[in-house]
Amino acid sequence: FAGFGKAPKFPHPTNLERLLRHWSATHAHGDADRQALHMLTMTLHAMASGGIYDQLGGGFYRYSVDDYWMIPHFEKMLYDNGPLLALYAEAFGASADKVFRRIVEETAQWVMREMQSPEGGYYSTLDADSEGEEGKFYVWTPPQVQAALTDDEYAVVSRLYGLDRDANFEGHWHLHVYAGLQDVADACRVSPERASDLLHSARQKLFAARDQRIHPGRDEKILTSWNGLMIKGMASAAQCTGN
């Protein structure tokens, strides 16, 4: 299922960075270790598609409680997201994989939107809980999703994120990518381009609907070391994307 170890499963960005650096060094010497690159990219894709990544708002939760990157501990930490932002940016630079660029852009947008102090620097964490329940801000029921979307949008989203399957978190659905967009398009009898457009509009609507909920609490301490990690991440993102 990609990554290192079993549940609770952490991203371990420095381990993954080691794979990237090893591949880069062997590539520079004309004998690229493609297995190292595969281990890296497989894991980055698994995390990007998993529930450990906020599929609507960007950014990574702290760790997965299962082996599949599906259900996270819903806390978001600056010190995780800084190194992961840098890692995805550097992986995009190495591979030109458009998925990695999207994760970089969405995570950077989340950081600026929710973690950046107007006085400078970045806040520390977002809580896992809201209204006394872990994950309440982030999870859904199919009727909630249907109410926000058109029928065509829901057809794509339900297949992609598993709303047509059993609940995966305490009677609710936490968004986790179960199928590729091509398979979803085939099932919905639309082109991949149409499925992509429907997914984009659906994610915007669901994000707007979620934003009306009571947000998790935020720890607004500004810590020098954690800020250093995020500043590096944002600088790497800028360097690799040109943004």
mmCIF file of C-alpha atoms in Angstrom:
data_model
loop_
_atom_site.group_PDB
_atom_site.id
_atom_site.type_symbol
_atom_site.label_atom_id
_atom_site.label_comp_id
_atom_site.label_asym_id
_atom_site.label_seq_id
_atom_site.Cartn_x
_atom_site.Cartn_y
_atom_site.Cartn_z
ATOM 1 C CA PHE A 1 0.000 0.000 0.000
ATOM 2 C CA ALA A 2 3.111 2.211 -0.258
ATOM 3 C CA GLY A 3 4.991 3.972 2.508
ATOM 4 C CA PHE A 4 6.918 2.503 5.419
ATOM 5 C CA GLY A 5 5.539 0.340 8.199
ATOM 6 C CA LYS A 6 2.025 -0.469 9.315
ATOM 7 C CA ALA A 7 -0.719 1.402 11.148
ATOM 8 C CA PRO A 8 -0.471 3.941 12.641
ATOM 9 C CA LYS A 9 1.174 5.002 9.401
ATOM 10 C CA PHE A 10 3.111 8.271 9.201
ATOM 11 C CA PRO A 11 4.324 10.009 6.011
ATOM 12 C CA HIS A 12 8.032 10.014 7.071
ATOM 13 C CA PRO A 13 8.990 12.721 4.532
ATOM 14 C CA THR A 14 12.722 12.480 5.311
ATOM 15 C CA ASN A 15 12.732 8.765 4.410
ATOM 16 C CA LEU A 16 11.027 9.580 1.129
ATOM 17 C CA GLU A 17 13.414 12.467 0.493
ATOM 18 C CA ARG A 18 16.270 9.981 0.955
ATOM 19 C CA LEU A 19 14.838 7.876 -1.879
ATOM 20 C CA LEU A 20 14.609 10.956 -4.098
ATOM 21 C CA ARG A 21 18.186 12.011 -3.341
ATOM 22 C CA HIS A 22 19.472 8.477 -3.914
ATOM 23 C CA TRP A 23 17.670 8.253 -7.257
ATOM 24 C CA SER A 24 19.016 11.688 -8.241
ATOM 25 C CA ALA A 25 22.589 10.746 -7.384
ATOM 26 C CA THR A 26 22.448 7.466 -9.302
ATOM 27 C CA HIS A 27 20.743 9.208 -12.226
ATOM 28 C CA ALA A 28 23.557 11.773 -12.339
ATOM 29 C CA HIS A 29 26.085 8.934 -12.604
ATOM 30 C CA GLY A 30 24.244 7.285 -15.501
ATOM 31 C CA ASP A 31 22.886 4.281 -13.583
ATOM 32 C CA ALA A 32 19.568 5.513 -12.193
ATOM 33 C CA ASP A 33 18.034 3.423 -9.420
ATOM 34 C CA ARG A 34 14.506 3.260 -10.829
ATOM 35 C CA GLN A 35 13.276 1.137 -7.948
ATOM 36 C CA ALA A 36 14.008 3.996 -5.547
ATOM 37 C CA LEU A 37 12.103 6.415 -7.773
ATOM 38 C CA HIS A 38 9.185 3.968 -8.014
ATOM 39 C CA MET A 39 9.051 3.575 -4.223
ATOM 40 C CA LEU A 40 8.928 7.356 -3.893
ATOM 41 C CA THR A 41 6.339 8.098 -6.566
ATOM 42 C CA MET A 42 4.101 5.171 -5.600
ATOM 43 C CA THR A 43 4.007 6.441 -2.017
ATOM 44 C CA LEU A 44 3.407 10.072 -2.997
ATOM 45 C CA HIS A 45 0.508 9.010 -5.232
ATOM 46 C CA ALA A 46 -0.967 6.784 -2.507
ATOM 47 C CA MET A 47 -0.876 9.602 0.025
ATOM 48 C CA ALA A 48 -2.250 12.151 -2.468
ATOM 49 C CA SER A 49 -5.180 9.847 -3.246
ATOM 50 C CA GLY A 50 -5.761 8.868 0.364
ATOM 51 C CA GLY A 51 -7.789 10.271 3.175
ATOM 52 C CA ILE A 52 -4.556 11.415 4.821
ATOM 53 C CA TYR A 53 -4.733 14.250 2.274
ATOM 54 C CA ASP A 54 -7.579 16.771 2.488
ATOM 55 C CA GLN A 55 -9.215 16.123 -0.884
ATOM 56 C CA LEU A 56 -11.164 19.402 -0.773
ATOM 57 C CA GLY A 57 -8.993 21.899 1.061
ATOM 58 C CA GLY A 58 -5.414 20.725 0.550
ATOM 59 C CA GLY A 59 -2.835 19.842 3.176
ATOM 60 C CA PHE A 60 -2.036 16.603 4.987
ATOM 61 C CA TYR A 61 -3.365 15.266 8.246
ATOM 62 C CA ARG A 62 -0.954 13.904 10.815
ATOM 63 C CA TYR A 63 -1.049 10.136 10.154
ATOM 64 C CA SER A 64 -3.248 7.278 8.969
ATOM 65 C CA VAL A 65 -4.842 4.907 11.489
ATOM 66 C CA ASP A 66 -4.871 2.118 8.852
ATOM 67 C CA ASP A 67 -2.418 0.644 6.346
ATOM 68 C CA TYR A 68 -4.190 2.201 3.347
ATOM 69 C CA TRP A 69 -3.728 5.953 4.029
ATOM 70 C CA MET A 70 -7.547 6.104 4.287
ATOM 71 C CA ILE A 71 -8.621 7.337 7.726
ATOM 72 C CA PRO A 72 -6.384 9.896 9.397
ATOM 73 C CA HIS A 73 -5.975 11.391 12.788
ATOM 74 C CA PHE A 74 -7.514 14.646 11.591
ATOM 75 C CA GLU A 75 -5.036 17.066 13.147
ATOM 76 C CA LYS A 76 -3.033 19.154 10.660
ATOM 77 C CA MET A 77 0.488 20.082 11.745
ATOM 78 C CA LEU A 78 2.734 22.767 10.286
ATOM 79 C CA TYR A 79 5.829 20.611 10.842
ATOM 80 C CA ASP A 80 4.382 17.797 8.688
ATOM 81 C CA ASN A 81 3.085 19.969 5.887
ATOM 82 C CA GLY A 82 6.275 21.987 5.457
ATOM 83 C CA PRO A 83 8.494 18.985 4.612
ATOM 84 C CA LEU A 84 5.734 17.326 2.579
ATOM 85 C CA LEU A 85 5.245 20.505 0.543
ATOM 86 C CA ALA A 86 8.981 20.608 -0.202
ATOM 87 C CA LEU A 87 9.024 16.890 -1.031
ATOM 88 C CA TYR A 88 6.118 17.052 -3.489
ATOM 89 C CA ALA A 89 7.667 20.134 -5.104
ATOM 90 C CA GLU A 90 11.025 18.404 -5.535
ATOM 91 C CA ALA A 91 9.315 15.239 -6.814
ATOM 92 C CA PHE A 92 7.471 17.366 -9.374
ATOM 93 C CA GLY A 93 10.793 18.861 -10.426
ATOM 94 C CA ALA A 94 12.234 15.369 -10.879
ATOM 95 C CA SER A 95 9.264 13.754 -12.608
ATOM 96 C CA ALA A 96 7.088 16.556 -14.071
ATOM 97 C CA ASP A 97 4.106 14.591 -12.698
ATOM 98 C CA LYS A 98 1.071 16.896 -12.851
ATOM 99 C CA VAL A 99 -0.509 15.257 -9.804
ATOM 100 C CA PHE A 100 2.456 16.345 -7.684
ATOM 101 C CA ARG A 101 2.141 19.909 -8.948
ATOM 102 C CA ARG A 102 -1.551 19.940 -8.044
ATOM 103 C CA ILE A 103 -0.767 18.739 -4.509
ATOM 104 C CA VAL A 104 1.892 21.451 -4.181
ATOM 105 C CA GLU A 105 -0.471 24.192 -5.319
ATOM 106 C CA GLU A 106 -3.408 23.030 -3.188
ATOM 107 C CA THR A 107 -1.277 22.582 -0.068
ATOM 108 C CA ALA A 108 0.375 25.980 -0.501
ATOM 109 C CA GLN A 109 -3.047 27.576 -0.959
ATOM 110 C CA TRP A 110 -4.246 25.906 2.266
ATOM 111 C CA VAL A 111 -1.184 27.195 4.133
ATOM 112 C CA MET A 112 -1.731 30.761 2.958
ATOM 113 C CA ARG A 113 -5.488 30.628 3.540
ATOM 114 C CA GLU A 114 -5.611 28.995 6.978
ATOM 115 C CA MET A 115 -2.141 29.012 8.558
ATOM 116 C CA GLN A 116 -0.521 32.316 7.602
ATOM 117 C CA SER A 117 -0.585 35.073 10.213
ATOM 118 C CA PRO A 118 -1.358 38.565 8.882
ATOM 119 C CA GLU A 119 1.534 39.750 11.064
ATOM 120 C CA GLY A 120 3.959 37.336 9.401
ATOM 121 C CA GLY A 121 4.823 33.708 9.997
ATOM 122 C CA TYR A 122 2.715 30.569 10.170
ATOM 123 C CA TYR A 123 0.463 29.189 12.887
ATOM 124 C CA SER A 124 1.188 25.780 14.416
ATOM 125 C CA THR A 125 -1.741 23.369 14.128
ATOM 126 C CA LEU A 126 -5.401 22.797 13.355
ATOM 127 C CA ASP A 127 -7.248 20.581 15.830
ATOM 128 C CA ALA A 128 -8.665 17.208 14.874
ATOM 129 C CA ASP A 129 -11.956 17.999 16.627
ATOM 130 C CA SER A 130 -14.772 20.443 16.069
ATOM 131 C CA GLU A 131 -17.952 20.577 18.139
ATOM 132 C CA GLY A 132 -16.359 17.940 20.370
ATOM 133 C CA GLU A 133 -16.060 15.262 17.660
ATOM 134 C CA GLU A 134 -12.953 14.178 15.796
ATOM 135 C CA GLY A 135 -13.195 14.719 12.051
ATOM 136 C CA LYS A 136 -16.692 16.254 12.171
ATOM 137 C CA PHE A 137 -15.644 19.215 10.020
ATOM 138 C CA TYR A 138 -14.276 16.946 7.267
ATOM 139 C CA VAL A 139 -16.662 13.971 6.902
ATOM 140 C CA TRP A 140 -19.875 13.616 4.908
ATOM 141 C CA THR A 141 -23.028 11.629 4.339
ATOM 142 C CA PRO A 142 -24.232 10.915 0.777
ATOM 143 C CA PRO A 143 -27.371 13.118 1.220
ATOM 144 C CA GLN A 144 -25.171 16.043 2.291
ATOM 145 C CA VAL A 145 -23.059 15.635 -0.837
ATOM 146 C CA GLN A 146 -26.078 15.179 -3.101
ATOM 147 C CA ALA A 147 -27.646 18.357 -1.755
ATOM 148 C CA ALA A 148 -24.615 20.390 -2.828
ATOM 149 C CA LEU A 149 -24.128 18.936 -6.321
ATOM 150 C CA THR A 150 -25.849 18.309 -9.633
ATOM 151 C CA ASP A 151 -26.725 14.715 -10.528
ATOM 152 C CA ASP A 152 -23.816 14.532 -12.989
ATOM 153 C CA GLU A 153 -21.363 15.866 -10.425
ATOM 154 C CA TYR A 154 -22.596 13.431 -7.804
ATOM 155 C CA ALA A 155 -22.270 10.489 -10.205
ATOM 156 C CA VAL A 156 -18.553 11.248 -10.594
ATOM 157 C CA VAL A 157 -17.852 12.129 -6.967
ATOM 158 C CA SER A 158 -19.706 9.147 -5.508
ATOM 159 C CA ARG A 159 -17.715 6.662 -7.574
ATOM 160 C CA LEU A 160 -14.380 8.434 -7.136
ATOM 161 C CA TYR A 161 -14.606 8.984 -3.375
ATOM 162 C CA GLY A 162 -16.512 5.855 -2.391
ATOM 163 C CA LEU A 163 -19.887 7.336 -1.466
ATOM 164 C CA ASP A 164 -21.398 4.331 -3.245
ATOM 165 C CA ARG A 165 -19.636 2.047 -0.741
ATOM 166 C CA ASP A 166 -20.104 1.404 2.961
ATOM 167 C CA ALA A 167 -19.248 4.227 5.361
ATOM 168 C CA ASN A 168 -15.562 4.245 6.302
ATOM 169 C CA PHE A 169 -15.581 6.453 9.420
ATOM 170 C CA GLU A 170 -18.057 5.965 12.256
ATOM 171 C CA GLY A 171 -21.143 5.952 10.036
ATOM 172 C CA HIS A 172 -19.827 8.778 7.843
ATOM 173 C CA TRP A 173 -17.778 8.993 4.668
ATOM 174 C CA HIS A 174 -14.287 10.458 4.660
ATOM 175 C CA LEU A 175 -13.147 11.239 1.106
ATOM 176 C CA HIS A 176 -10.599 8.733 -0.212
ATOM 177 C CA VAL A 177 -9.916 8.049 -3.893
ATOM 178 C CA TYR A 178 -11.066 4.523 -4.727
ATOM 179 C CA ALA A 179 -10.884 4.619 -8.540
ATOM 180 C CA GLY A 180 -8.998 6.283 -11.358
ATOM 181 C CA LEU A 181 -10.669 9.101 -13.250
ATOM 182 C CA GLN A 182 -10.670 7.061 -16.474
ATOM 183 C CA ASP A 183 -12.591 4.242 -14.778
ATOM 184 C CA VAL A 184 -15.021 6.731 -13.268
ATOM 185 C CA ALA A 185 -15.535 8.377 -16.666
ATOM 186 C CA ASP A 186 -16.223 4.988 -18.258
ATOM 187 C CA ALA A 187 -18.722 4.103 -15.526
ATOM 188 C CA CYS A 188 -20.493 7.446 -15.953
ATOM 189 C CA ARG A 189 -20.328 7.205 -19.758
ATOM 190 C CA VAL A 190 -18.611 10.545 -20.182
ATOM 191 C CA SER A 191 -15.207 11.556 -21.523
ATOM 192 C CA PRO A 192 -12.271 11.850 -19.099
ATOM 193 C CA GLU A 193 -12.221 15.585 -19.808
ATOM 194 C CA ARG A 194 -15.907 15.888 -18.863
ATOM 195 C CA ALA A 195 -15.356 13.818 -15.722
ATOM 196 C CA SER A 196 -12.432 16.071 -14.770
ATOM 197 C CA ASP A 197 -14.561 19.197 -15.247
ATOM 198 C CA LEU A 198 -17.378 17.718 -13.159
ATOM 199 C CA LEU A 199 -14.943 16.750 -10.415
ATOM 200 C CA HIS A 200 -13.438 20.250 -10.371
ATOM 201 C CA SER A 201 -16.805 21.983 -10.048
ATOM 202 C CA ALA A 202 -17.975 19.451 -7.452
ATOM 203 C CA ARG A 203 -14.902 19.943 -5.284
ATOM 204 C CA GLN A 204 -15.405 23.714 -5.343
ATOM 205 C CA LYS A 205 -19.048 23.352 -4.273
ATOM 206 C CA LEU A 206 -18.245 20.858 -1.517
ATOM 207 C CA PHE A 207 -15.445 23.063 -0.215
ATOM 208 C CA ALA A 208 -17.823 26.038 -0.079
ATOM 209 C CA ALA A 209 -20.440 23.947 1.729
ATOM 210 C CA ARG A 210 -17.881 22.627 4.208
ATOM 211 C CA ASP A 211 -16.596 26.125 4.882
ATOM 212 C CA GLN A 212 -19.984 26.984 6.399
ATOM 213 C CA ARG A 213 -19.432 24.440 9.183
ATOM 214 C CA ILE A 214 -17.858 25.185 12.558
ATOM 215 C CA HIS A 215 -14.113 25.004 11.935
ATOM 216 C CA PRO A 216 -11.619 23.101 14.075
ATOM 217 C CA GLY A 217 -9.674 25.143 16.595
ATOM 218 C CA ARG A 218 -6.295 26.584 15.635
ATOM 219 C CA ASP A 219 -3.164 26.837 17.749
ATOM 220 C CA GLU A 220 -1.821 30.255 16.821
ATOM 221 C CA LYS A 221 1.620 29.924 18.356
ATOM 222 C CA ILE A 222 4.315 30.911 15.843
ATOM 223 C CA LEU A 223 7.313 28.636 16.415
ATOM 224 C CA THR A 224 10.635 29.443 14.767
ATOM 225 C CA SER A 225 11.661 25.873 13.972
ATOM 226 C CA TRP A 226 8.286 24.877 12.516
ATOM 227 C CA ASN A 227 8.208 28.107 10.519
ATOM 228 C CA GLY A 228 11.629 27.244 9.122
ATOM 229 C CA LEU A 229 10.230 23.960 7.795
ATOM 230 C CA MET A 230 7.273 25.674 6.141
ATOM 231 C CA ILE A 231 9.334 28.540 4.718
ATOM 232 C CA LYS A 232 11.571 25.940 3.082
ATOM 233 C CA GLY A 233 8.472 24.165 1.755
ATOM 234 C CA MET A 234 7.017 27.348 0.307
ATOM 235 C CA ALA A 235 10.379 28.310 -1.220
ATOM 236 C CA SER A 236 10.705 24.857 -2.811
ATOM 237 C CA ALA A 237 7.160 25.135 -4.137
ATOM 238 C CA ALA A 238 7.919 28.535 -5.660
ATOM 239 C CA GLN A 239 11.150 27.278 -7.208
ATOM 240 C CA CYS A 240 9.606 24.188 -8.782
ATOM 241 C CA THR A 241 6.338 25.732 -10.005
ATOM 242 C CA GLY A 242 7.475 29.246 -10.862
ATOM 243 C CA ASN A 243 4.604 30.631 -8.789
#
